[in-house]
mmCIF file of C-alpha atoms in Angstrom:
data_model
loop_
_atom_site.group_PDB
_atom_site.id
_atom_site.type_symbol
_atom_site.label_atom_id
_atom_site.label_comp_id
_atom_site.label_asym_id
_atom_site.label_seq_id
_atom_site.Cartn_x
_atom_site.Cartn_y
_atom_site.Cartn_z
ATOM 1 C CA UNK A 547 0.000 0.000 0.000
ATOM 2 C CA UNK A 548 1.449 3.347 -1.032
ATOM 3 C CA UNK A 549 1.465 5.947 1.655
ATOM 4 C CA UNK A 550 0.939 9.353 1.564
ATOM 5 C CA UNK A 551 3.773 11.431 2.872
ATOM 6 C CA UNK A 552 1.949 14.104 5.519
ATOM 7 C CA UNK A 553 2.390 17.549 4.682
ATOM 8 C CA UNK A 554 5.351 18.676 6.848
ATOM 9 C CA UNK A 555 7.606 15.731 5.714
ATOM 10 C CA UNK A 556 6.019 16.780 1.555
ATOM 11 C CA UNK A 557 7.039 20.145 2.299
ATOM 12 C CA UNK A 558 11.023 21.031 1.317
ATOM 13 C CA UNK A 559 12.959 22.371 4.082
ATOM 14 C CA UNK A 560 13.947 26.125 3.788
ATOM 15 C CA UNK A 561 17.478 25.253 3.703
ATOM 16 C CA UNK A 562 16.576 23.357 0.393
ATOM 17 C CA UNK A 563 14.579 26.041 -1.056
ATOM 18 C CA UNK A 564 17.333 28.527 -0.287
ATOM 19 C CA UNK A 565 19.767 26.010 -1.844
ATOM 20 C CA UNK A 566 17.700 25.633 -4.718
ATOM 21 C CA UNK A 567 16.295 29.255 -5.401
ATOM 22 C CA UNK A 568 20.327 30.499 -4.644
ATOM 23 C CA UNK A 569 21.275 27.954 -7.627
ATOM 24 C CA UNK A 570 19.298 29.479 -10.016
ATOM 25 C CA UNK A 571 19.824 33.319 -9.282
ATOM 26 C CA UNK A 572 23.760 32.175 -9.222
ATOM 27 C CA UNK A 573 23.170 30.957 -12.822
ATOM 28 C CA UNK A 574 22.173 34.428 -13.723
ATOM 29 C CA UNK A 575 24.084 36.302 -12.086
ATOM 30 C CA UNK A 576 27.376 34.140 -13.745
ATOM 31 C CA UNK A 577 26.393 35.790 -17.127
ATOM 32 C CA UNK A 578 26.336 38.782 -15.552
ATOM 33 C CA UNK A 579 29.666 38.445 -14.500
ATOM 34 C CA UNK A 580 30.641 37.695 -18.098
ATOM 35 C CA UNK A 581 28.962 40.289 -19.440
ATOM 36 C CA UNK A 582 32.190 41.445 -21.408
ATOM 37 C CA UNK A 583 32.692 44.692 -19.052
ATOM 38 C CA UNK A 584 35.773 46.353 -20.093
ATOM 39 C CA UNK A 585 37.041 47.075 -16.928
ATOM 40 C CA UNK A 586 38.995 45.354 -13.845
ATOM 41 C CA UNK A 587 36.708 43.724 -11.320
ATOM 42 C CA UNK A 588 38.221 46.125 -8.548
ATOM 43 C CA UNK A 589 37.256 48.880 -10.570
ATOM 44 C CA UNK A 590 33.716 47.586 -11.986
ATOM 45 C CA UNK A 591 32.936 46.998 -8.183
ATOM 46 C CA UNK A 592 33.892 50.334 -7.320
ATOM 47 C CA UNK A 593 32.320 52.458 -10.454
ATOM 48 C CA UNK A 594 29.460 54.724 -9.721
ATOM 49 C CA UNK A 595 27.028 52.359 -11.241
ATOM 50 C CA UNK A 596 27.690 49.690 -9.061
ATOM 51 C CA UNK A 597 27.813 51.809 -5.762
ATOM 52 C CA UNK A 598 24.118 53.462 -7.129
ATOM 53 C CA UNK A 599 22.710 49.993 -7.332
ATOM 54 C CA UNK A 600 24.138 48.719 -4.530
ATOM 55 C CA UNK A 601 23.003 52.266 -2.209
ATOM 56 C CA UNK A 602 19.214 51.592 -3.875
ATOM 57 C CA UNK A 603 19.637 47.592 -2.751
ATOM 58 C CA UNK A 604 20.624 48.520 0.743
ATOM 59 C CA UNK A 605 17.987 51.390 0.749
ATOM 60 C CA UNK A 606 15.172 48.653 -0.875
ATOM 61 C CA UNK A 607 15.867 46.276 2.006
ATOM 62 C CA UNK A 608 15.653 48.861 4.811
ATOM 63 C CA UNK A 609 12.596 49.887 3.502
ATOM 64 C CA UNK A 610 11.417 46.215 3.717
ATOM 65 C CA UNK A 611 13.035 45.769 7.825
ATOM 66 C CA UNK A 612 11.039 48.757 8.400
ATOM 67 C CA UNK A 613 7.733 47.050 6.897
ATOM 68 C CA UNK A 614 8.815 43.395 9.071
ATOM 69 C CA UNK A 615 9.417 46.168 12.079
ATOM 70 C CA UNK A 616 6.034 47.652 11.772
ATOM 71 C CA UNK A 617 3.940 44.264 11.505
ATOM 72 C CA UNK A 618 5.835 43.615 14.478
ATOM 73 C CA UNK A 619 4.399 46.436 16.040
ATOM 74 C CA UNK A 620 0.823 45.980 15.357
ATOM 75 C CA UNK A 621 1.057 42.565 15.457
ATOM 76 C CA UNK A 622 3.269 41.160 18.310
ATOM 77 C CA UNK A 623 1.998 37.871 18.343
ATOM 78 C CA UNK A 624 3.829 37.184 15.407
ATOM 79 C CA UNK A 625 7.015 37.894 16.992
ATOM 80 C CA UNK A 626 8.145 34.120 16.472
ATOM 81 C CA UNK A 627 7.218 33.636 13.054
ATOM 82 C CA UNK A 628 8.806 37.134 11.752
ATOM 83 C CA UNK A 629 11.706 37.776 14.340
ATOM 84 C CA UNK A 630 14.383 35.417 12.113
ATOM 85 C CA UNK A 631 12.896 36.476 8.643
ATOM 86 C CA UNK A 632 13.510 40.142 10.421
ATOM 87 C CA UNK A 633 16.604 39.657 11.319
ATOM 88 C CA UNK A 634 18.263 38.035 8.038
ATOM 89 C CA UNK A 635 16.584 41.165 6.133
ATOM 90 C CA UNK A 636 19.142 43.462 8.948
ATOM 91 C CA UNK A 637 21.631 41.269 7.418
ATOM 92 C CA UNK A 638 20.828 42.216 3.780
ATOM 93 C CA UNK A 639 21.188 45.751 4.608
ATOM 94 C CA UNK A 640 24.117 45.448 6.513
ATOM 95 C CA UNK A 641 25.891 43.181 3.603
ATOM 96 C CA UNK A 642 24.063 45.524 1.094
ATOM 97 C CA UNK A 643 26.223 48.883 2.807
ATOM 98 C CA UNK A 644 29.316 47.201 3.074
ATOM 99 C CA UNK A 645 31.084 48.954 0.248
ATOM 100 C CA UNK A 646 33.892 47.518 0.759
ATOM 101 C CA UNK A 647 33.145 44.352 0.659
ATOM 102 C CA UNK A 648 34.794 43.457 4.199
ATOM 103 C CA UNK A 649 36.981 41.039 5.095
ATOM 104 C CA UNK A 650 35.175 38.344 3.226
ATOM 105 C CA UNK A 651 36.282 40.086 -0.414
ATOM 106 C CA UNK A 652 39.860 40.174 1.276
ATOM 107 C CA UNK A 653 39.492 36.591 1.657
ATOM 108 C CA UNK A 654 38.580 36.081 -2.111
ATOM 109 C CA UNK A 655 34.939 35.421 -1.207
ATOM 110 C CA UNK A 656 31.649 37.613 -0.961
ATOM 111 C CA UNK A 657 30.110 39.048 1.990
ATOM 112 C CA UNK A 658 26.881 36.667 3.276
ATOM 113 C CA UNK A 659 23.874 37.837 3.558
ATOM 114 C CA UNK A 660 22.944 35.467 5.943
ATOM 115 C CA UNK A 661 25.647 34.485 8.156
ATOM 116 C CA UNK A 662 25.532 32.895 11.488
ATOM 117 C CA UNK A 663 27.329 35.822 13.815
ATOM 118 C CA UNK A 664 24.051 36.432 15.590
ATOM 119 C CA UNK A 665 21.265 33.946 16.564
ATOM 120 C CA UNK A 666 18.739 34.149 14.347
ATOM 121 C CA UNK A 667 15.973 34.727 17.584
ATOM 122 C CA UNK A 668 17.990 37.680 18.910
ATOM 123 C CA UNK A 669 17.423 41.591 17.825
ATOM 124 C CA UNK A 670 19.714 42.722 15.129
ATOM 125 C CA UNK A 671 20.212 46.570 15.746
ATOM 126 C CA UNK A 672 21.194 47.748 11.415
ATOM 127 C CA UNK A 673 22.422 51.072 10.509
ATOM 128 C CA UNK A 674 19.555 52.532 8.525
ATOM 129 C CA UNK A 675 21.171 55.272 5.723
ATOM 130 C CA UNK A 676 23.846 57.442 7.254
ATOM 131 C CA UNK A 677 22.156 57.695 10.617
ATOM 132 C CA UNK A 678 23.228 54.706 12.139
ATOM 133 C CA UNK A 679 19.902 53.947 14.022
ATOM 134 C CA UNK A 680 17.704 51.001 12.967
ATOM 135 C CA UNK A 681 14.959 51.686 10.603
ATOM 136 C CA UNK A 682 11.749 52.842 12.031
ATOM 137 C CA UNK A 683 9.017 50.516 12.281
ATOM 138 C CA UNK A 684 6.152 51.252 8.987
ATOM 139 C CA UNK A 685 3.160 50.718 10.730
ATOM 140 C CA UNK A 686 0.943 52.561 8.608
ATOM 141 C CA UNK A 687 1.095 49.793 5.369
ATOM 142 C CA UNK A 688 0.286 47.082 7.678
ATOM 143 C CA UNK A 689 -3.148 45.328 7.749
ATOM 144 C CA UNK A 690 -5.467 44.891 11.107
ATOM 145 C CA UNK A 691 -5.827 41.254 10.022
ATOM 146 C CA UNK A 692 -2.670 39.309 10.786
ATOM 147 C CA UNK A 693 -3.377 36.972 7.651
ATOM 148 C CA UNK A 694 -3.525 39.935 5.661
ATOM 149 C CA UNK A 695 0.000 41.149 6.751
ATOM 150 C CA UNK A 696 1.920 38.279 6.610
ATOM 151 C CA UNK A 697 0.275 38.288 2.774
ATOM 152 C CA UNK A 698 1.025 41.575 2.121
ATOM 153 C CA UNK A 699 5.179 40.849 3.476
ATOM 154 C CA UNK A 700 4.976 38.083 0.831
ATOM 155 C CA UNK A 701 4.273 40.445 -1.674
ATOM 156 C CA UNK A 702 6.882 42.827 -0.887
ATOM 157 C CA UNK A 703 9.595 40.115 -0.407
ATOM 158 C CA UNK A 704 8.396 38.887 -3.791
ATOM 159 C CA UNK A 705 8.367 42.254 -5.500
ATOM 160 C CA UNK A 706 11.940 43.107 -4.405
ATOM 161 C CA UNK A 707 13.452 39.237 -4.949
ATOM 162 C CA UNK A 708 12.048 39.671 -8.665
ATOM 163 C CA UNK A 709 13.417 42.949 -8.725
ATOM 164 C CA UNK A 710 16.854 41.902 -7.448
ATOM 165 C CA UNK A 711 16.728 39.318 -9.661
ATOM 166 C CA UNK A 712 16.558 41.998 -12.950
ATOM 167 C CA UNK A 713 19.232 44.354 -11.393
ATOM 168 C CA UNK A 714 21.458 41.006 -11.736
ATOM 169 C CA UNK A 715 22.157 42.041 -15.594
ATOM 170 C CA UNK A 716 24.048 45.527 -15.016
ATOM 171 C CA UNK A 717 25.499 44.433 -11.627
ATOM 172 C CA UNK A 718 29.454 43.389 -11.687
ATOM 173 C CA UNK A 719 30.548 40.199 -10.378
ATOM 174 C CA UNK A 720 30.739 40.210 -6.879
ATOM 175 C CA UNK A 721 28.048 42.510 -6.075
ATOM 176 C CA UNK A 722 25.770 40.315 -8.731
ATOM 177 C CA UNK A 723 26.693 37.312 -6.399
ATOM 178 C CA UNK A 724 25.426 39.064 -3.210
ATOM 179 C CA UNK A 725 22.381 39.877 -4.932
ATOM 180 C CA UNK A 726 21.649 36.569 -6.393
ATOM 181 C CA UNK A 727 21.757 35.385 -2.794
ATOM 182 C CA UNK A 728 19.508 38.135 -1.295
ATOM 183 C CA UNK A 729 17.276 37.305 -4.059
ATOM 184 C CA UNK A 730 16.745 33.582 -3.329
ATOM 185 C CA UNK A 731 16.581 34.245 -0.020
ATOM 186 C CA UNK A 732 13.777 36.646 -0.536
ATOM 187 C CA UNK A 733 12.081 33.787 -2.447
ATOM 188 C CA UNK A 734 12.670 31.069 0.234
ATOM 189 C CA UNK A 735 11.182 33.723 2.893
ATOM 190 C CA UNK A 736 8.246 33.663 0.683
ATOM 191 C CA UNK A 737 7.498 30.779 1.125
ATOM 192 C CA UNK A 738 7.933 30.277 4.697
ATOM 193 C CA UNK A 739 5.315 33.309 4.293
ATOM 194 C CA UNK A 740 2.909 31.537 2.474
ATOM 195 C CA UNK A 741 3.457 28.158 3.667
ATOM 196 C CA UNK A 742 3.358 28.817 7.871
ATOM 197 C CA UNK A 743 3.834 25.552 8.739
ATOM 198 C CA UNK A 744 6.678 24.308 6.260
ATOM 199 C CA UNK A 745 9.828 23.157 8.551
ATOM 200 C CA UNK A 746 12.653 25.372 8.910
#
């Protein structure tokens, strides 16, 4: 008799759909990176271009803290289903306004966007734009209904992973790498959005 797998053991594990969704944005952002730019790497990373799209990236995902800040606010009960889908979106912005790169590009690698300094239950204080103060919470584009704002955080993660996703063409290498990976993880936070009780 053939058995029917339940739905948590049918449903893939983020870490899967991160894997997954990361493989294909990589793919794309690869041809970016071969996009026959004329310039150095160093130089392509550092051109004016680059640092607009990668102040508008940072600026994109601090607008989207803000909105996980203010659902937080009016609705605190979801504290444990947002809090670590908060925090890796303070990650994002802090990768996103590293222009520099850190010490991961001096390592010959690219700053994560979801790295494992910080537990992923714990406040992440982010520098929001040249203040240095986290983002404050958006309260006034959340919904009453708590189904209705964990929807409406699926659309905006969706909106910005698809949008990510396009920049990916006229980004250079290593900032098209960091996108690709904020992009899929938008898409895996999706789904945990839409899907509340897919394992983690």
């Amino acid at each position: 008799m053939t058995r029917t797998p339940t739905p948590a053991a049918a449903a893939p594990r983020r870490r899967s759909l991160l894997v997954g969704a990361l493989g294909a944005a990589s793919a794309v952002a690869s041809l970016a990176g071969c996009s026959g730019q004329d310039a150095s790497p160093a130089d392509a990373e550092r051109s004016d271009a680059a640092r607009a799209l990668r102040a508008r990236s940072a600026h994109e995902s601090d607008r989207l803290l803000a909105r996980y800040q203010g659902t937080l606010t009016v609705h605190p009960a979801l504290g444990d289903r947002l809090r670590p889908l908060r925090d890796e979106i303070a990650r994002h912005v802090r990768a996103l306004a590293d222009t520099d790169g850190g010490a991961a590009r001096e390592n010959g690698g690219s700053p994560s966007p979801s790295g494992s300094g910080a537990p992923s239950g714990s406040p992440t204080p982010v520098p929001s734009g040249s203040t240095g103060a986290p983002p404050e919470p958006d309260t006034e584009s959340v919904p009453h209904d708590e189904k209705d704002a964990i929807s409406a955080l699926a659309k905006a993660e969706r909106r910005l992973a698809d949008s990510r996703t396009k920049a990916l063409a006229s980004a250079p290498p290593e900032l098209a790498r960091l996108l690709a990976s904020v992009a899929a993880c938008g898409s895996a936070h999706v789904y945990l959005l839409e899907h509340p009780g897919a394992p983690r």
